[in-house]
Coordinates of C-alpha atoms and ligand atoms in Angstrom, one line a residue:
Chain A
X1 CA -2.5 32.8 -14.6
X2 CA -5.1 31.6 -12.5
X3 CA -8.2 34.4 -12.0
X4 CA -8.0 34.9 -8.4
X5 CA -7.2 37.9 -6.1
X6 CA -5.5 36.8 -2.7
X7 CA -4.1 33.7 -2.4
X8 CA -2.9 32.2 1.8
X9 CA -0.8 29.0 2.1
X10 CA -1.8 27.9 5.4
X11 CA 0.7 26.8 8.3
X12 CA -2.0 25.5 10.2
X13 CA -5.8 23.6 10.2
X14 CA -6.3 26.9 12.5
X15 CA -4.5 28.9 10.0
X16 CA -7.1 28.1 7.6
X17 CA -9.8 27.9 9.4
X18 CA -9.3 32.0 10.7
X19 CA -8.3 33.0 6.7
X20 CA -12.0 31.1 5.7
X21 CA -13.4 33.2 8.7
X22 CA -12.4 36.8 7.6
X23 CA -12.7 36.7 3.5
X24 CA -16.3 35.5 2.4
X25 CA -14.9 35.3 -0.8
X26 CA -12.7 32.7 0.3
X27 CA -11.8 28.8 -0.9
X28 CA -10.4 25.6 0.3
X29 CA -7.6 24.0 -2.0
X30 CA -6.3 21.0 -1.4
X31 CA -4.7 19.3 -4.5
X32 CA -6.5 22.4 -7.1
X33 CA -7.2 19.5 -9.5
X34 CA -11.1 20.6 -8.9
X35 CA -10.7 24.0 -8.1
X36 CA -8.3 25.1 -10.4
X37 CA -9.8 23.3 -13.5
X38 CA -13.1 25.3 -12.1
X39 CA -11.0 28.2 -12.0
X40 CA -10.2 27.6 -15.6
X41 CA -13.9 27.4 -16.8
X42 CA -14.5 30.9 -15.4
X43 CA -16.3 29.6 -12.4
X44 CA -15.7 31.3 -8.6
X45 CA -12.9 33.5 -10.1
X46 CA -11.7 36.7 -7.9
X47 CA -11.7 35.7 -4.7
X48 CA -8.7 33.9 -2.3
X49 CA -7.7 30.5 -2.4
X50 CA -6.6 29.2 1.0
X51 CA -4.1 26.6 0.6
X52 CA -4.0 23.2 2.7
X53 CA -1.2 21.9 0.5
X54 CA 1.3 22.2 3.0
X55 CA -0.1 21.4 6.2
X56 CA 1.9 18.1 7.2
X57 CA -0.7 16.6 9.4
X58 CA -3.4 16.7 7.1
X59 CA -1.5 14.1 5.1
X60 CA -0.9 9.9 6.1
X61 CA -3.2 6.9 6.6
X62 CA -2.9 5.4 10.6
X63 CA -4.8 3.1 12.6
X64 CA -5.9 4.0 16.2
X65 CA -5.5 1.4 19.4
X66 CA -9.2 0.5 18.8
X67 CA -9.1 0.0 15.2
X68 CA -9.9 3.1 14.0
X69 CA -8.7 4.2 10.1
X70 CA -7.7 7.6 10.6
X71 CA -6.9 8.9 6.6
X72 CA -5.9 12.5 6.3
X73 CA -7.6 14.6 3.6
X74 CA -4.9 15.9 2.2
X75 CA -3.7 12.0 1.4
X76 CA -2.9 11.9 -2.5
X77 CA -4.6 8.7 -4.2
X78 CA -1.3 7.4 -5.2
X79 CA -0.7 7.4 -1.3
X80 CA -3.6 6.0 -0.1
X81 CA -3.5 3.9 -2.5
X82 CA -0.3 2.4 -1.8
X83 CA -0.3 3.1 2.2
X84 CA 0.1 -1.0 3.9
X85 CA -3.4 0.1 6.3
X86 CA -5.2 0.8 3.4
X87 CA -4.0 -2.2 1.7
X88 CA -4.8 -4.7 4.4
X89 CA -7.8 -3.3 6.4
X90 CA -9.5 -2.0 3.1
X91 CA -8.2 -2.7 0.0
X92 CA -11.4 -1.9 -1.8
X93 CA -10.4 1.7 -1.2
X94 CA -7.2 2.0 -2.7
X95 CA -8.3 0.1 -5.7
X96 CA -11.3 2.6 -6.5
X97 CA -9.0 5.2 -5.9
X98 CA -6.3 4.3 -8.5
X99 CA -9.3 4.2 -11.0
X100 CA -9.4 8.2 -11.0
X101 CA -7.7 9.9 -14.1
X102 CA -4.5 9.0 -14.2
X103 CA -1.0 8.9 -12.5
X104 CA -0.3 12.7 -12.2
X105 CA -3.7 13.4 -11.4
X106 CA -3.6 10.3 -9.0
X107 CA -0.4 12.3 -7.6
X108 CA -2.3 15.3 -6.7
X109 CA -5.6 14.8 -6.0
X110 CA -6.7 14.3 -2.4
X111 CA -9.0 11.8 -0.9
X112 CA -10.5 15.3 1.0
X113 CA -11.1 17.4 -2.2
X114 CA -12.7 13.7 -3.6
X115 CA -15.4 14.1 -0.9
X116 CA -15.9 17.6 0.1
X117 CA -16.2 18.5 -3.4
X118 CA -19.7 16.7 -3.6
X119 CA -19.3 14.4 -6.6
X120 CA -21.7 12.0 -7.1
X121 CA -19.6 10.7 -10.0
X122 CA -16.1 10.9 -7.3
X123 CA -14.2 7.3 -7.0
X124 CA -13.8 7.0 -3.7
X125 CA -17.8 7.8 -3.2
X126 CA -19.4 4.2 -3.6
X127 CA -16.5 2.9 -1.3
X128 CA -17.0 5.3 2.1
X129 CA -20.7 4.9 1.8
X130 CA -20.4 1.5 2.7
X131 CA -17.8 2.1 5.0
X132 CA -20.4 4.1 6.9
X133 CA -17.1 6.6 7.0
X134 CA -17.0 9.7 9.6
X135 CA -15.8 12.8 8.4
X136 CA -14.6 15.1 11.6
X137 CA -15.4 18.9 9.9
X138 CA -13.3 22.2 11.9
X139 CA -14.4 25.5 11.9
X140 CA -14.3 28.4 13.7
X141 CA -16.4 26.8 16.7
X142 CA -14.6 23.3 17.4
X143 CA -14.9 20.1 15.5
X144 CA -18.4 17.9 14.6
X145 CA -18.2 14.6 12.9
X146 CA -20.3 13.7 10.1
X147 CA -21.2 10.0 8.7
X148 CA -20.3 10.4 5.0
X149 CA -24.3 9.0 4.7
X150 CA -25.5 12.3 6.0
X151 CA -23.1 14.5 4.3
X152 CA -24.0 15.2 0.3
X153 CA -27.0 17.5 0.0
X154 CA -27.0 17.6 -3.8
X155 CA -24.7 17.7 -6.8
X156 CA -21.6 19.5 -5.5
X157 CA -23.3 20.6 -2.0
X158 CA -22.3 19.3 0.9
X159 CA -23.2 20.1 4.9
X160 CA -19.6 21.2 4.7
X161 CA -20.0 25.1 6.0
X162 CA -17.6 27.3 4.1
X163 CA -15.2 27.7 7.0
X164 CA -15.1 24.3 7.7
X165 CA -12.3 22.2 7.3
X166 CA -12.0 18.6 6.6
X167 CA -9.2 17.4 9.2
X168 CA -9.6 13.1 9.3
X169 CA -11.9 11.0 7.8
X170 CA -12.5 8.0 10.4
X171 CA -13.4 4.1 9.1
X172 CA -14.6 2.2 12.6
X173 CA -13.1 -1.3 12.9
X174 CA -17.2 -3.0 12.6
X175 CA -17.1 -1.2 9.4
X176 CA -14.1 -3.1 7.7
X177 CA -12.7 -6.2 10.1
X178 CA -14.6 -9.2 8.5
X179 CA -15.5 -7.7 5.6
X180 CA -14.7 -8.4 1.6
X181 CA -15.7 -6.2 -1.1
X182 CA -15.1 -4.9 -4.4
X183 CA -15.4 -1.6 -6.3
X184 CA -16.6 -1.3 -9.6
X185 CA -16.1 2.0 -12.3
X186 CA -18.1 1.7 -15.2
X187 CA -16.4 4.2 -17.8
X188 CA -16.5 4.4 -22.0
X189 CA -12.4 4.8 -21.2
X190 CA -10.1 2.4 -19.2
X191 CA -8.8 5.6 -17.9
X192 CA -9.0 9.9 -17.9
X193 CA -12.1 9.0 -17.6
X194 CA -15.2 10.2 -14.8
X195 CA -17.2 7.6 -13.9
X196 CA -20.7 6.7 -15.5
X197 CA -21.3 4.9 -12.7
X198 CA -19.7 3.8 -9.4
X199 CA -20.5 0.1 -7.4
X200 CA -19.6 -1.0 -4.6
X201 CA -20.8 -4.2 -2.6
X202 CA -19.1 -5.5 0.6
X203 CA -20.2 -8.5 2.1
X204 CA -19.4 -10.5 5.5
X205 CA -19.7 -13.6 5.5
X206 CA -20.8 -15.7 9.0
X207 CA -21.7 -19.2 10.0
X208 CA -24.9 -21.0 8.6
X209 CA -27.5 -21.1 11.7
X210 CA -26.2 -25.0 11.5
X211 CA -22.8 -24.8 12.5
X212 CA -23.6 -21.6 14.8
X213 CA -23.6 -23.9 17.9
X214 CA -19.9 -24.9 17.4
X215 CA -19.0 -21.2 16.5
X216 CA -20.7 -19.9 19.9
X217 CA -18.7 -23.0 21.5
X218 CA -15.4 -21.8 22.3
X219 CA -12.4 -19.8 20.3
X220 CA -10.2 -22.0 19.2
X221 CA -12.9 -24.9 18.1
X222 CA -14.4 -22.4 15.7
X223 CA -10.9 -21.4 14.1
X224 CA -10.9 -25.1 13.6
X225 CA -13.8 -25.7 12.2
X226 CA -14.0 -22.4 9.9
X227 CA -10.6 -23.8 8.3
X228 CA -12.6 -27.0 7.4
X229 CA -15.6 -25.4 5.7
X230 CA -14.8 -21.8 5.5
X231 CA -14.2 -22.1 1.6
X232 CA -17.3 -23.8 1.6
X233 CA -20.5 -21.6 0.8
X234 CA -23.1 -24.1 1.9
X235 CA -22.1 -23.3 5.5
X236 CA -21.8 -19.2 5.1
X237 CA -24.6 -16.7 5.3
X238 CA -24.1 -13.4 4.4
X239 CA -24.1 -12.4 8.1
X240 CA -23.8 -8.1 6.7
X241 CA -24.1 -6.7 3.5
X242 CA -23.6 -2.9 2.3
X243 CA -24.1 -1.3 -1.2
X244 CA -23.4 2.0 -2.2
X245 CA -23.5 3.7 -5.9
X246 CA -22.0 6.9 -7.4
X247 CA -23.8 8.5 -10.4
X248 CA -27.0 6.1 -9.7
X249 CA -28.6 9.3 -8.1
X250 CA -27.9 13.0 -7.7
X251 CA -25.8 12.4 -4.7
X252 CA -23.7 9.2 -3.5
X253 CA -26.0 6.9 -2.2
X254 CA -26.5 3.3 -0.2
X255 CA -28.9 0.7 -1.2
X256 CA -30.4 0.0 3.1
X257 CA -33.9 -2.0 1.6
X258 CA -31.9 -4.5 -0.2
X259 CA -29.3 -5.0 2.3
X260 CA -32.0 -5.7 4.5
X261 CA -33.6 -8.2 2.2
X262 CA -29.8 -9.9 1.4
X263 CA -28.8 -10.1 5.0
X264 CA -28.9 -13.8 6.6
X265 CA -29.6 -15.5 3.3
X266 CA -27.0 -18.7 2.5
X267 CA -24.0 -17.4 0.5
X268 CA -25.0 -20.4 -1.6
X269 CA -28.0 -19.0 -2.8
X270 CA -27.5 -18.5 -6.3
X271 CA -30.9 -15.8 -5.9
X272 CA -28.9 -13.6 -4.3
X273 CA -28.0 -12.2 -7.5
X274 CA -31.2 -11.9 -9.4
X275 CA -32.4 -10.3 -6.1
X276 CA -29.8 -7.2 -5.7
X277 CA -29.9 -6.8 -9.5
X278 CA -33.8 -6.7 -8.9
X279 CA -34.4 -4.7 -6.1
X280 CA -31.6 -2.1 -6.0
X281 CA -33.7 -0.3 -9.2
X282 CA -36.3 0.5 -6.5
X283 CA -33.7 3.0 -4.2
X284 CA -31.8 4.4 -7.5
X285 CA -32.7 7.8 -9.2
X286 CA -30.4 8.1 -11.8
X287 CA -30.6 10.8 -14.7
X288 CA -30.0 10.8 -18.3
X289 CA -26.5 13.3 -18.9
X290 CA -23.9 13.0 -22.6
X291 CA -22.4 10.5 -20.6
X292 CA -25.5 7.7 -21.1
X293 CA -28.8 7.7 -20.9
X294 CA -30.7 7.1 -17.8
X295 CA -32.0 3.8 -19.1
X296 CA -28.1 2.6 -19.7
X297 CA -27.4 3.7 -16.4
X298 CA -30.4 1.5 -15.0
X299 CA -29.0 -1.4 -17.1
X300 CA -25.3 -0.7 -15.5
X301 CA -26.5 -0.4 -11.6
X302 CA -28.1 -3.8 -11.8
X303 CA -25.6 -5.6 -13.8
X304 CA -22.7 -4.0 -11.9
X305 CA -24.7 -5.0 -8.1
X306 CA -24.6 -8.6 -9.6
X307 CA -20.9 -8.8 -10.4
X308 CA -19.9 -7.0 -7.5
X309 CA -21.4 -8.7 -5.2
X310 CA -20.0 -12.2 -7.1
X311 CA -16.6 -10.7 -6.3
X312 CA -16.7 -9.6 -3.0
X313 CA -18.2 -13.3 -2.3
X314 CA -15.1 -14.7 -4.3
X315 CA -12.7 -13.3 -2.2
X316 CA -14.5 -13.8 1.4
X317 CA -14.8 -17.7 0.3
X318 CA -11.4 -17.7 -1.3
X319 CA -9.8 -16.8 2.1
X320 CA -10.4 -20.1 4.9
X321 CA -8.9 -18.0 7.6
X322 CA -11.5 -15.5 7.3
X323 CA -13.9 -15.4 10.3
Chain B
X1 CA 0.6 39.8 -5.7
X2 CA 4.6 39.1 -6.0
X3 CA 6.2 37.2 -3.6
X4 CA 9.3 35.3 -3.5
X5 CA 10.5 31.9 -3.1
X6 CA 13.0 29.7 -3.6
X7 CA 13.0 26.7 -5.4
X8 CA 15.5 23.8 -7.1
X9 CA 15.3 23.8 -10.9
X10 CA 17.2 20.7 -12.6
X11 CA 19.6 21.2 -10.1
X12 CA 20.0 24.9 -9.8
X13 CA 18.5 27.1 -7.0
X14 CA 16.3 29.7 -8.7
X15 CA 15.1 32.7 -6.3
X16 CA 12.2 34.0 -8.2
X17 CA 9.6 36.5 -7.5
X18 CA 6.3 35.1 -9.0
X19 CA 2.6 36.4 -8.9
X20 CA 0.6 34.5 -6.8
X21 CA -1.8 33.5 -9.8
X22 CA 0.7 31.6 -11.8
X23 CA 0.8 28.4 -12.3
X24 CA 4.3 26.2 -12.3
X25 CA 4.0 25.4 -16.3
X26 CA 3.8 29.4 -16.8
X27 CA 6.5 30.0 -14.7
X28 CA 8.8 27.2 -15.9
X29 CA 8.3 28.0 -19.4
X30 CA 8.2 32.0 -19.3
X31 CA 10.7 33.0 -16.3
X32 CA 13.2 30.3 -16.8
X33 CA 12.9 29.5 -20.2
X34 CA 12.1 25.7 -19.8
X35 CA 10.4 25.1 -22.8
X36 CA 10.1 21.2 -22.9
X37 CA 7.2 21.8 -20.5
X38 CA 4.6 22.2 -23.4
X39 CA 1.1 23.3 -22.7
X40 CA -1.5 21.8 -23.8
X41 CA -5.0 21.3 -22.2
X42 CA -4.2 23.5 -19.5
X43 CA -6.3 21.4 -17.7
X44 CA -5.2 18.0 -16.6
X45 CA -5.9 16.1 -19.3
X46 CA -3.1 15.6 -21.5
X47 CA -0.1 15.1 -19.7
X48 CA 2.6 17.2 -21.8
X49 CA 3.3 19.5 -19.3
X50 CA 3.8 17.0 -16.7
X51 CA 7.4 17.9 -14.7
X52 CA 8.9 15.8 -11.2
X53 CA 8.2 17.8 -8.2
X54 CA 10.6 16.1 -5.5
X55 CA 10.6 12.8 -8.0
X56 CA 6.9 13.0 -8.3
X57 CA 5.2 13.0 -11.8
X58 CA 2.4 16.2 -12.0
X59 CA 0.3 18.2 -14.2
X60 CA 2.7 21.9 -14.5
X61 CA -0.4 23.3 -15.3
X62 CA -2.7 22.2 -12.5
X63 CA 0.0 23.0 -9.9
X64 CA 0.8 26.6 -8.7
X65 CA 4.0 27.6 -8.8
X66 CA 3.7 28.9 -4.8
X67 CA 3.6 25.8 -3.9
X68 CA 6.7 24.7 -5.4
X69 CA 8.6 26.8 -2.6
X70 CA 11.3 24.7 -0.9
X71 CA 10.9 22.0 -3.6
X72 CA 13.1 20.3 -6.4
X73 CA 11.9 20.2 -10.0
X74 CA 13.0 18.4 -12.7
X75 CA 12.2 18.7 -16.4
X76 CA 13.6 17.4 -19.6
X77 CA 16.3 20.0 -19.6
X78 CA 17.9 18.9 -16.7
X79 CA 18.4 14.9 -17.9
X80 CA 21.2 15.9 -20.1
X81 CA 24.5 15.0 -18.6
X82 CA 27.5 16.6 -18.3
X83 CA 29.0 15.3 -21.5
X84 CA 25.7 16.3 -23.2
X85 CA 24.8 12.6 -23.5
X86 CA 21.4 12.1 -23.7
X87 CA 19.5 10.1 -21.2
X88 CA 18.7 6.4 -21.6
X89 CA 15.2 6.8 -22.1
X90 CA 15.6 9.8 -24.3
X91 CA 18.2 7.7 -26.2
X92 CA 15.5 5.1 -26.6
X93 CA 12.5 7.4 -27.5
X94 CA 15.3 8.2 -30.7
X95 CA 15.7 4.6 -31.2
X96 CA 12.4 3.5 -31.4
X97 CA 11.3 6.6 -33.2
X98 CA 8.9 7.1 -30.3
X99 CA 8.8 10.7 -31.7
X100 CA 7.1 12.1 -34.6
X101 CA 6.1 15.9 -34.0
X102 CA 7.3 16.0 -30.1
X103 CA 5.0 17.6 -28.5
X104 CA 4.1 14.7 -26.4
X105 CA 7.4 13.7 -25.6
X106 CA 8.7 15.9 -22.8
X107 CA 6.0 14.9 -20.9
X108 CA 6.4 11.1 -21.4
X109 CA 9.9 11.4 -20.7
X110 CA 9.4 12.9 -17.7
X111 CA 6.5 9.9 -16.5
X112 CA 9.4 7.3 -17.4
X113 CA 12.3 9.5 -15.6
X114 CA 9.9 8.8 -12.4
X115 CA 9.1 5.2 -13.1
X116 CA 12.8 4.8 -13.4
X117 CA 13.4 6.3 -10.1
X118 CA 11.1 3.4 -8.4
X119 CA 13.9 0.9 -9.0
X120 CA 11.3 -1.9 -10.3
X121 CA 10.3 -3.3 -13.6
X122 CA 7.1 -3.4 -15.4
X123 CA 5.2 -5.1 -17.9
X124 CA 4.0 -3.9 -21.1
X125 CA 0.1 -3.7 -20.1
X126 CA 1.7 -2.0 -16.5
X127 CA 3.1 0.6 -19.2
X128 CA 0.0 1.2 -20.5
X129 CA -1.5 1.9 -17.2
X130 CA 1.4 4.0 -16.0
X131 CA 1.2 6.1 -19.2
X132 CA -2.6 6.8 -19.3
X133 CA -2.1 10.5 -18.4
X134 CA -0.4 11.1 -21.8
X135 CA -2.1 11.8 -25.1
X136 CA -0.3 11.2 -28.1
X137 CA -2.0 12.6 -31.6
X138 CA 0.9 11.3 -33.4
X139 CA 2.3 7.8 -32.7
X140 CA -0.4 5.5 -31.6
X141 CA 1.1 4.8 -28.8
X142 CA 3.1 1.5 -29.6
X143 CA 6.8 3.1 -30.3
X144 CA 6.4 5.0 -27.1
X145 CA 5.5 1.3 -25.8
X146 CA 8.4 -0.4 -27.5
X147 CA 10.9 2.5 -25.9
X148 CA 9.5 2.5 -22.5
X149 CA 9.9 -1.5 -22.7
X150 CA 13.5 -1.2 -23.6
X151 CA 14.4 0.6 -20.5
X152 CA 11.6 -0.1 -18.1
X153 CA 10.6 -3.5 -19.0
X154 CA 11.7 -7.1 -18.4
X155 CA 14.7 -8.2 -20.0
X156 CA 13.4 -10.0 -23.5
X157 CA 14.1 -13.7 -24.3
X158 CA 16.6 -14.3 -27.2
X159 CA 14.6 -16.2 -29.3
X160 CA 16.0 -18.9 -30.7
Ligands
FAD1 C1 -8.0 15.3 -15.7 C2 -8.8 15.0 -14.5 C3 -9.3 13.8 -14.3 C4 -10.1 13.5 -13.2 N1 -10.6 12.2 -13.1 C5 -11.3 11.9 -12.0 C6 -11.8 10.5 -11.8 O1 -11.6 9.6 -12.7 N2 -12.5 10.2 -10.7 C7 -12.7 11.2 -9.7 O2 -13.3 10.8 -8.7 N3 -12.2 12.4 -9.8 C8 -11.5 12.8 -10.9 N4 -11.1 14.1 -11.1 C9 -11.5 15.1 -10.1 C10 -10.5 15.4 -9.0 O3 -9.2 15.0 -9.3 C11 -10.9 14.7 -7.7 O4 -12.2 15.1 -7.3 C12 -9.9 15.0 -6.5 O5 -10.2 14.2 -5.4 C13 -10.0 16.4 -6.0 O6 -9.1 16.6 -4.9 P1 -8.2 17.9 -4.8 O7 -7.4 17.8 -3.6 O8 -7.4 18.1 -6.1 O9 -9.3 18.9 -4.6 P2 -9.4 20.5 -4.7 O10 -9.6 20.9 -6.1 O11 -8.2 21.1 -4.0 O12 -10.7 20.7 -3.9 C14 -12.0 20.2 -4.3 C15 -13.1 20.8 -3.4 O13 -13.0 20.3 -2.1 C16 -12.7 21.3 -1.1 N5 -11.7 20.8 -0.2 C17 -10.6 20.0 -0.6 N6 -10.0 19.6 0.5 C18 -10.7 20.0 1.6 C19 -10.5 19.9 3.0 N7 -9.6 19.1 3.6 N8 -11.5 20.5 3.8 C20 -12.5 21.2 3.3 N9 -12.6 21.4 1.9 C21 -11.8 20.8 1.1 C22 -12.3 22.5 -2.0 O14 -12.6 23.7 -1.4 C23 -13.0 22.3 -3.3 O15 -14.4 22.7 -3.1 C24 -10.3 14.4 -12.2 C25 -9.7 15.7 -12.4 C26 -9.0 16.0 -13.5 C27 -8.4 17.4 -13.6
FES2 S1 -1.3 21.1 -20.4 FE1 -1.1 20.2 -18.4 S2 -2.1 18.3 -18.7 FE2 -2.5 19.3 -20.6
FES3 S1 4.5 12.7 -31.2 FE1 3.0 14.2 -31.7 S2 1.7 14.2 -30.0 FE2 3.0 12.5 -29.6

């Protein structure tokens, strides 16, 4: 038996939102696979649990007319990470998301409970960061959005009011279209296993100033002429870069200086590296927990910008077509 | 707080009044006697309580039995078939001698029954992956390997 008093499934996002309103001593659960494991530890026990579980719309992956990702938060990470958007648009997502525990955890977990339970250490955290992801929050007074940069206030607190629930999380199309990138969980286990630290790097790759008269040319010419040298680093800057960490601070964060200092440099520069391994140490804060010290976890947020960023590059210059 | 609902068990439509509180591995194994849902961890993290909710593989004990209203659940109990045959995973846990005390097993049976149901076949390392929410104290794994292979894996080459 779990320790609680009242429990509500909700019909609605409404529903929900009115059950959060009267009981103060009142809880969101999505998935439980936070909440009741908390539950289980003695923690927030006697009060009501106001289930989303069942809500239909709160669950699916679709893509508006513009190009907006709209994910629902009550979208398993098996689903998400198996959903064809997800797949094509952002793949990096889906792959950091089949990282968490296992496959029965992966079948109930929610991408919602991932964020608005304030992890630093959650999978899917590095990822949205650079995504520059906004989450649309309801409560009892309408809806507000939230970038996902703005949202963690410490280790489990978000801006997130009580009543407030998480109904879409939104990925613009200048966020993703154009981009590569790649997720990396560092872990002592391959899996059931939180993360010691979370990478991710995405890059975009553009024309070198060079060849940037023939791209401003006309359409079709620069299809043409990206086909000829798009595998071909000498003629790609990294036109955007964005870097975000899990675990290398009390809260998920994104690396802006160094992205900064990376963007327009030649993809061919092999100081790229040595530069993101350098200077992301300067906008880390990581702590020392049983997991690893804070000096390993230094060690790991340098080492895993470096390798991150090598594959995100790999897979932009591995694809001609890109543009 | 009682309230009633209705949901499939291995087959059968069970109408069952259950407190609010309790979770689907309490309700499984203490109101309908399933007792091939084992607890262990009670928290996730070891997989033998792990049951099919509508063909999906979950943690028993990290899902509350509320929300198992409307649905269909499937546990080892409910492989047998009419004849009393066993299943052709079970059949190859027993060949394999994929079991040593059991406790594990339910569970494990109950990932493959799912894996079956995708209709696809996987490798030995995509095994691995598909089995990481199990713990094992007894076997080390490889048995349980060899008898998820035999049933879920690529057909072998005769060697020569
Ligand atoms: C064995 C085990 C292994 C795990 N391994 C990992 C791992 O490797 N990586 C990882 O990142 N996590 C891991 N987790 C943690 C957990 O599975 C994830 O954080 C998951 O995303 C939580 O989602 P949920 O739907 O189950 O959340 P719940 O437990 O239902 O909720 C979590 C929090 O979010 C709130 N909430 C949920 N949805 C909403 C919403 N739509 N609106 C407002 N508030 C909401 C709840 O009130 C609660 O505070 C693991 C958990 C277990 C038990
Ligand atoms: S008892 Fe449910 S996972 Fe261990
Ligand atoms: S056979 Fe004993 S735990 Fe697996």
């Amino acid at each position: 038996m779990y320790d609680i008093e009242h429990y509500v499934e909700a019909v609605s996002v409404e529903d929900a939102i009115e059950h959060l309103k009267a009981d103060p001593d009142a809880t969101v659960i999505s998935g439980g696979t936070d909440v009741l494991v908390r539950l289980r530890s003695g923690k927030g026990v006697g009060g009501t649990l106001v289930s989303i579980h069942e809500i239909p719309e709160l669950h699916g992956v679709d893509r508006l007319l513009n190009g907006t990702l709209v994910i629902g938060p009550a979208t398993c990470f098996t689903d998400l990470a198996k959903d064809p958007l997800i797949r094509s648009c952002v793949p990096y997502l889906g792959e950091a998301v089949e990282t968490v525990g296992g496959p029965q955890i992966r079948n109930m977990g929610t991408i919602g409970g991932n964020l608005c339970n304030g992890a630093t250490s959650a999978d899917s955290a590095a990822v949205m960061q650079t995504l520059n992801t906004r989450l649309v929050l309801q409560g009892p007074d309408g809806s507000r959005e939230v970038p996902v940069t703005e949202f963690y206030l410490g280790p489990g607190k978000t801006v997130r009011k009580r009543e407030e629930i998480l109904t879409a999380i939104l990925i613009e199309p200048q966020d993703y279209v154009g981009f590569t990138g790649c997720y990396i969980k560092y872990g002592k286990r391959r899996a059931m296993e939180i993360a010691t630290l979370g990478c991710c790097v995405r890059v975009k790759l553009g024309a070198a100033p060079a060849d940037e008269a023939a791209e401003n040319g006309g359409g079709q010419e620069t299809a043409a002429q990206d086909m000829q040298s798009g595998g071909n680093p000498e003629s790609r800057v990294i036109s955007d870069i964005r870097i975000g960490y899990g675990v290398a601070a009390p809260t998920p964060i994104r690396c802006y200086k160094t992205e900064n200092l990376l963007r327009g440099r030649s993809a061919a520069d092999p100081s790229v590296y040595e530069l993101i391994g350098e200077h992301v140490l300067e906008e880390v804060q990581p702590r020392s927990s049983w997991r690893a010290s804070k000096e390993f976890r230094l060690q790991l947020i340098s080492e895993l910008a470096r390798r991150a960023l090598r594959e995100a590059m790999l897979s932009s210059l591995g694809n001609n077509l890109f543009a | 707080m009682l309230q009633i609902i209705n949901m499939y068990v291995n087959g059968r439509r069970e109408e069952l009044a259950v407190d609010i509180r309790e979770s689907l591995l309490e309700t499984l194994r203490e109101k309908l006697n399933l007792t091939s849902v084992k607890k262990g961890c009670g928290v996730g993290e070891c997989g033998a309580c792990t049951v099919l909710v509508d063909g999906v593989a979950v943690d028993a004990c990290l899902y509350l039995t509320m929300w198992a209203d409307g649905k269909h659940i499937l546990t080892t109990e409910g492989l047998k078939t009419p004849t009393g045959e066993l299943n052709p995973i079970q059949q190859a846990f027993v060949d394999e001698a994929a079991v040593q005390c059991g406790f594990c097993t339910p569970g494990l049976i109950m990932t493959a029954v799912e894996l079956m149901g995708k209709g696809r076949r996987y490798t030995r390392e995509e095994l691995r992956k598909e089995i990481a929410g199990h713990l094992c104290r007894c076997t080390g794994y490889e048995n349980i390997l060899n008898a998820l292979e035999k049933v879920l894996g690529y057909p072998k080459e005769k060697e020569g």
